[in-house]
XYZ file of C-alpha atoms in Angstrom:
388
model
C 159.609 74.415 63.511
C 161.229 74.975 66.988
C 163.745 72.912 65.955
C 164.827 74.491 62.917
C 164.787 77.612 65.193
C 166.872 76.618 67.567
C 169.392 75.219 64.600
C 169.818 78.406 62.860
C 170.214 80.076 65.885
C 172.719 78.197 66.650
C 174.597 77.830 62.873
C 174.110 81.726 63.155
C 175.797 82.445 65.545
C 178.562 79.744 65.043
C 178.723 81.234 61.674
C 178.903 84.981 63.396
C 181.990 83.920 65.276
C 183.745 82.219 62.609
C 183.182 85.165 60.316
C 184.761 87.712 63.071
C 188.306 85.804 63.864
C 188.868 83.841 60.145
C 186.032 84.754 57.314
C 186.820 89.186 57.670
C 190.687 88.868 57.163
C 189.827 86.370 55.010
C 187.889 88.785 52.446
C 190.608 91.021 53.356
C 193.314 88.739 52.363
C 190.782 88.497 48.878
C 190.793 92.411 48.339
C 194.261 92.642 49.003
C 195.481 90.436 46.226
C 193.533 93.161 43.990
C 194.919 95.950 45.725
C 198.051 97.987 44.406
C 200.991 97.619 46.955
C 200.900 100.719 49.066
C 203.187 103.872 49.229
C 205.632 103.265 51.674
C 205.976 107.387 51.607
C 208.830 109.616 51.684
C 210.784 111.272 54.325
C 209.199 114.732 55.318
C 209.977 116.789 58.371
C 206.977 118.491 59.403
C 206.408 120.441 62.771
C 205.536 117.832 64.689
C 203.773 118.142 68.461
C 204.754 114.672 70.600
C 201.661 114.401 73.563
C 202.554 112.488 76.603
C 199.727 111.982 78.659
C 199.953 111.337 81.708
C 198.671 110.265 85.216
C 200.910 109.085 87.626
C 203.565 107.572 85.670
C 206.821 109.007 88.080
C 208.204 105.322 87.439
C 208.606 106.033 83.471
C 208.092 109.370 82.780
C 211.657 110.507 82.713
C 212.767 107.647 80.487
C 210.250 108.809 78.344
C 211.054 112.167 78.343
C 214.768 111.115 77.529
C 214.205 108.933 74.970
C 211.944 111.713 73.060
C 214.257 114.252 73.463
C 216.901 111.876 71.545
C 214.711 111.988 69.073
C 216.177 112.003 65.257
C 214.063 114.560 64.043
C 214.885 118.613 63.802
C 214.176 120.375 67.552
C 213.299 123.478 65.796
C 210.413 121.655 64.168
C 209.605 119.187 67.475
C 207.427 120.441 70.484
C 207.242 117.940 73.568
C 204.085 118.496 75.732
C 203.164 116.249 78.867
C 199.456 116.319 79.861
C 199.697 115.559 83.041
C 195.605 114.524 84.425
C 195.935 115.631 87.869
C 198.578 113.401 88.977
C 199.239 113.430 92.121
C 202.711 111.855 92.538
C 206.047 113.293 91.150
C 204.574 113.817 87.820
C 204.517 117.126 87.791
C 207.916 117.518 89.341
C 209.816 115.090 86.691
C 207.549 117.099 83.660
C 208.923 120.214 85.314
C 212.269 119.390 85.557
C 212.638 118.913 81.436
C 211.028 122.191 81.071
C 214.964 123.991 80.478
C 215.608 121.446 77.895
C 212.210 122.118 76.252
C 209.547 120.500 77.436
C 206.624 121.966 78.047
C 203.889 120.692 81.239
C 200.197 121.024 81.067
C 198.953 119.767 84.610
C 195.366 119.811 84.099
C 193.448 121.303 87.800
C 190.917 118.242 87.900
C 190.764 114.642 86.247
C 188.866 114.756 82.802
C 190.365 111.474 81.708
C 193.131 110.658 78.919
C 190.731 111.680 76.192
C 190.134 114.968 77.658
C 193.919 115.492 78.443
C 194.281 115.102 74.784
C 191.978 117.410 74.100
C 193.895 120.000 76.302
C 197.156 119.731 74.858
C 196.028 119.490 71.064
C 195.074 123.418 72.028
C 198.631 124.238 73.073
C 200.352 121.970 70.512
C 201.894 123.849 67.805
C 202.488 121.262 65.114
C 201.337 120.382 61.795
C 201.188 116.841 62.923
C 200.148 115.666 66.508
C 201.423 112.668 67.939
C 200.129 110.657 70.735
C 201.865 108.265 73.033
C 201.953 106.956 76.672
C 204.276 107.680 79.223
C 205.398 103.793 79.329
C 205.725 103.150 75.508
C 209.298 102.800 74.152
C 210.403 103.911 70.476
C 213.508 104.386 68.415
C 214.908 107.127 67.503
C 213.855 107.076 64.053
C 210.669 105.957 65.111
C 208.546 109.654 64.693
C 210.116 109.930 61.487
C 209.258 107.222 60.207
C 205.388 107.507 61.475
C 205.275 111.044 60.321
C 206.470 109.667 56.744
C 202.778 108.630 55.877
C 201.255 112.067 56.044
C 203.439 112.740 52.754
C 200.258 111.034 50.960
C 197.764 114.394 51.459
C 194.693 111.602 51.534
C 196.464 110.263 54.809
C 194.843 111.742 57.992
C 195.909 109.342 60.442
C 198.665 106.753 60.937
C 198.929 103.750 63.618
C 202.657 102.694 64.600
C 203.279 98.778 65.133
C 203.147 97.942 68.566
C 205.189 95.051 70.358
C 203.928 93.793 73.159
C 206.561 92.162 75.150
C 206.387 89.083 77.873
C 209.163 89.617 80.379
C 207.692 86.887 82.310
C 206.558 84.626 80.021
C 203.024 83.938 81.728
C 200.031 82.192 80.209
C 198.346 86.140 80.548
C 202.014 87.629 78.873
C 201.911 84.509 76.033
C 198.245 85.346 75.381
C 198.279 89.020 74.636
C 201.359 88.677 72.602
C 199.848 85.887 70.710
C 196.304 88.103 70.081
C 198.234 91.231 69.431
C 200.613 89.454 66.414
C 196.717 88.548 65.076
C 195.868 92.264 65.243
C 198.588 93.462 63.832
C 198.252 90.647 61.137
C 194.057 92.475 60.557
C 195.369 95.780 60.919
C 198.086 95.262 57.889
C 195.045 94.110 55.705
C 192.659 97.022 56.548
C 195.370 99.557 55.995
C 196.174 98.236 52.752
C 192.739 97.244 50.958
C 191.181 100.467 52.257
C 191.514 101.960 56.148
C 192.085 101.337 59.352
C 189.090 101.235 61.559
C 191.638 102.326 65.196
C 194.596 102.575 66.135
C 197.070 101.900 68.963
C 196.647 104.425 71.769
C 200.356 103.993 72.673
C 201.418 105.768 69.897
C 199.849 107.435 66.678
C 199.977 110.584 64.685
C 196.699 112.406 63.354
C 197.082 115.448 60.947
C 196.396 119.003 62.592
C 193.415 119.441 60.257
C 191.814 116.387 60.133
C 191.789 116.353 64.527
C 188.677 117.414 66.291
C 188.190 117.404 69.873
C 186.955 113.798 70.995
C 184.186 113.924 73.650
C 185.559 112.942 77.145
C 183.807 109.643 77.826
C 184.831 108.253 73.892
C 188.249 105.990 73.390
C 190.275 108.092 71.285
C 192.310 105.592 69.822
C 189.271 103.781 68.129
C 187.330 106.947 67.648
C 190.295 109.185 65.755
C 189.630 106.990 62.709
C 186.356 107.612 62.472
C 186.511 111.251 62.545
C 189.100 111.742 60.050
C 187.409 109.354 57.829
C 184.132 111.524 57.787
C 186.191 113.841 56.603
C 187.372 112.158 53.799
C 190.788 111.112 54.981
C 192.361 107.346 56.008
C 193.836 106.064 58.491
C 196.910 103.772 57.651
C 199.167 101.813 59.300
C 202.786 102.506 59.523
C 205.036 98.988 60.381
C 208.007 100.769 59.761
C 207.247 102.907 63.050
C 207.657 100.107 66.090
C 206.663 100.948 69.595
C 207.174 98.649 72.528
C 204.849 97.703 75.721
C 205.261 95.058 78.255
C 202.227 93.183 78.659
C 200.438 91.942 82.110
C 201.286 89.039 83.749
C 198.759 88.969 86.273
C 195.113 87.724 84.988
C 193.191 90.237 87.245
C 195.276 93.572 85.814
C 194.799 92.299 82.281
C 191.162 91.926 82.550
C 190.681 95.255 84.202
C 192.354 96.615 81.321
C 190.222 94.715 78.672
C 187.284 95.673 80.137
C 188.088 99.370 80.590
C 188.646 99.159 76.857
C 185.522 97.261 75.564
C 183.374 100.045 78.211
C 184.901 102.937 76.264
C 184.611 101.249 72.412
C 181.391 99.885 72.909
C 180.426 103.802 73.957
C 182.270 104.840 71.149
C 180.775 101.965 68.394
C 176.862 103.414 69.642
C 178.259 107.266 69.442
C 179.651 106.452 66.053
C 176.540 104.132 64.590
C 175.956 106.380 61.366
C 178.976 104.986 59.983
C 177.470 101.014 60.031
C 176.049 102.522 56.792
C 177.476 100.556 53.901
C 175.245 102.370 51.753
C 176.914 106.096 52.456
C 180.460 104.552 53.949
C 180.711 101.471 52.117
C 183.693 99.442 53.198
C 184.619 101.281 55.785
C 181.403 100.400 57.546
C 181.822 96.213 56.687
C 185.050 96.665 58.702
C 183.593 98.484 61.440
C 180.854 96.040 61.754
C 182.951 93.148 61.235
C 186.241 93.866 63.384
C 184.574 95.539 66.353
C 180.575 95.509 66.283
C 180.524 91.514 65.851
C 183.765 91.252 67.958
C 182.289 92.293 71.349
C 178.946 90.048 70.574
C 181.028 87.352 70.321
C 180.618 86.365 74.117
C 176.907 86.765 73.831
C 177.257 84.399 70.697
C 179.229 82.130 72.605
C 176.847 81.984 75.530
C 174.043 81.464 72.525
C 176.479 78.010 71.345
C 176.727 76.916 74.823
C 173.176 76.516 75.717
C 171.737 74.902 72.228
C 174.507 72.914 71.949
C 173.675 70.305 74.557
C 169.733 71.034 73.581
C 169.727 70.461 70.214
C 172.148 67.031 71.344
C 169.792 65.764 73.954
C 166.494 67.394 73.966
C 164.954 65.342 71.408
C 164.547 68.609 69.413
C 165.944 67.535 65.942
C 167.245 64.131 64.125
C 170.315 65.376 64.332
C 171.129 64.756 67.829
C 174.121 62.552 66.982
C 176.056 65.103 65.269
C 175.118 67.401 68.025
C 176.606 65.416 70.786
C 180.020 64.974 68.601
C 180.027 68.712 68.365
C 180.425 68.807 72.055
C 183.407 67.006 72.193
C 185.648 70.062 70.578
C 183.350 72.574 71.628
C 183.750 70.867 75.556
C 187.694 70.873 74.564
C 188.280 74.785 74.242
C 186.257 75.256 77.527
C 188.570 72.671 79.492
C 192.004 74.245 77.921
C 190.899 77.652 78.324
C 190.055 76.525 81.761
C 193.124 74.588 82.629
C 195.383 77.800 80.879
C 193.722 79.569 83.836
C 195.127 76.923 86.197
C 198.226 76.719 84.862
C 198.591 80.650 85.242
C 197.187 80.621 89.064
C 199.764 78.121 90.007
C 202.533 79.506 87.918
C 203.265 76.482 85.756
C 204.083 77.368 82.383
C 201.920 74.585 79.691
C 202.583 75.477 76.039
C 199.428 75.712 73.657
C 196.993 76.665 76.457
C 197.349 80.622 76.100
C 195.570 81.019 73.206
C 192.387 79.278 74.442
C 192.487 81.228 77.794
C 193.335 84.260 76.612
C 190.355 83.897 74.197
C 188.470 83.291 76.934
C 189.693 86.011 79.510
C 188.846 88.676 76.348
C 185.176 87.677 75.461
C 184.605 87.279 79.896
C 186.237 90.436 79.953
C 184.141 92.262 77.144
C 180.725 90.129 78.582
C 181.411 92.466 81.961
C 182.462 95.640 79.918
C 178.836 95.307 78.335
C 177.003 94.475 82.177
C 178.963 97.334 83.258
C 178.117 99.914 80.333
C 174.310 98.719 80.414
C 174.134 100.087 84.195
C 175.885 103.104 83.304
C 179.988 102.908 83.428
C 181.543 104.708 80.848
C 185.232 104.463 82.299
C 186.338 108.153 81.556
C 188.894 108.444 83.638
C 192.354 105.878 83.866
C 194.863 104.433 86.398
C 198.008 103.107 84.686
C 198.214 99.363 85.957
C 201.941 98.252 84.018
């Protein structure tokens, strides 16, 4: 009996894990091939309100500011707002210094955090349709019209742009998050298509004036936004035709400070939001929920599950199976040692093709193991330091 215990524990959660990263887009891949092909929309020109938030971002703010104000969209119908969170470098200054050419600054008096900024300016902006981006994200010109071009389907409430991430460096850390990112952009396609998307990049996306409500302080707004519009009966789609652009980290430490900031603020956000793991009332929505974020931060807890039965159930004379057991090591052993020697490779600066994916897989799961130590003692991770 133990032994059977221990060996669907372990086929459980190996089974779990496989489900998360292949089996989900799978099913989506399924209920896309029944799916119509989706409105690509039609060119509308809404008043539209363009949020920059902000904390100490003097290094990019003004080429942000320039490249928004270039713009291809009607400045009668455009409204630039930075929310600057109490910065406390030249911020302020470069924010002030568009204000002839229409810009308007918001410097909040204390730090409330990016959500809260948003929060702030969504009660000065004056548009029909709000849209969010960082100070360091990069668009073309055409970009916000093309975003904006999915809120001419009234069902639409939300709508994620396609974000690059760019390697200028070409690191193990640079390789990985593109590499992850072209998966979740690969996902995101799917869920936008079959039904809705479940989040959305926070470095740029556009919500609908009346389907926003104010996002409490301590939730991720970028994961959140969807579920709030979709209680209220509208989707959130993705919009490929609208491309952003980020540089990723290079450096292992500032990319796992960001994951982890990230996984704090979405697992708060996945317990705030729990209602809505009701298939019977939200139906797929809630499978996708579950699947692409509730069983994707248990995934290091599953791992550390695979990683202790494995050698039990191969030499604890717990089962008749050991034999099969121990030959499981061999690949399971195998990711381990890549991951480990990616992390190597990076430390040293030697550049070994094929061993990004396996650390970076690694670095995300270590990375969202802490975020959920960290959130069980308390953090919450309101507030934000840019780190790019």
């Amino acid at each position: 009996m133990a032994a059977l215990t221990l060996e669907a524990a372990f086929w459980c959660s190996l089974a779990a894990i496989v489900w998360t990263y292949a089996g989900y887009p799978a099913l989506l891949m399924l209920l896309a091939k029944f799916t119509p092909d989706p409105d690509r929309g039609v060119e509308i020109e809404p008043s539209v309100t363009v949020i920059i938030t902000a904390y100490n971002e003097e290094r990019t703010l003004a080429t942000k500011l320039e490249d928004t104000l270039q713009l291809d969209y009607p400045k009668d119908r455009l409204q630039v707002l930075v929310a600057s969170d109490c910065s406390d470098d030249d911020t302020d200054a470069i924010a002030h210094s568009f204000e002839e050419r229409g810009v308007e600054l918001l410097a909040l008096p204390e730090r409330g955090g990016k959500t809260a900024a948003q929060n702030t300016a969504v009660r000065q902006a004056q548009g029909d349709i709000l849209v969010f981006t960082d100070a360091s994200t990069k668009f073309h010109a055409q970009t916000i019209h093309r975003l904006v071009a999915a809120f001419s389907d009234e069902r639409v409430g939300c709508a994620g742009a396609e974000l690059d991430y760019v390697s200028l460096e070409g690191t193990q850390v640079g390789q990985g998050a593109g590499a992850y990112w072209r998966y979740e952009k690969y996902v995101k396609s799917l869920e936008s298509r079959v039904h809705s998307l479940i989040g959305v990049s926070g470095c740029l996306y556009a919500v609908r004036r009346s389907a926003y409500s104010e996002i409490a302080p301590d939730m991720i707004s970028d994961l959140v936004i969807a579920s709030e519009v979709y209680t209220k009966g509208y989707r959130t789609i993705y919009a490929p035709e609208a491309v952003a652009y980020e540089t990723t980290h290079e450096s292992t430490g500032r990319e796992f400070a960001m994951r982890v900031r990230i996984a704090v603020r979405s697992i708060n956000g996945l317990l705030r939001y729990w209602k809505l793991l009701n298939p019977f009332q939200y139906g797929l929505f809630s499978v996708q929920l579950f699947s692409h974020k509730v069983l994707r931060y248990l995934v290091p807890e599953l791992l550390l599950i695979l990683m202790i039965l494995n050698p039990v159930l191969a030499f604890g004379d717990v089962t008749e199976r050991a034999r099969f057991y121990q030959w499981l090591l061999w690949p399971h052993g195998l990711i381990y040692v890549m991951a480990i020697a990616g992390w190597l490779s990076q430390s040293i600066g030697i550049r070994v093709p094929g061993l990004h994916i396996p650390f970076y897989f690694l670095q995300v799961n270590l990375a969202a193991f802490w975020a959920f130590v960290l959130f069980l003692f308390g953090e919450r991770k309101t507030i934000w330091t840019p780190v790019r």
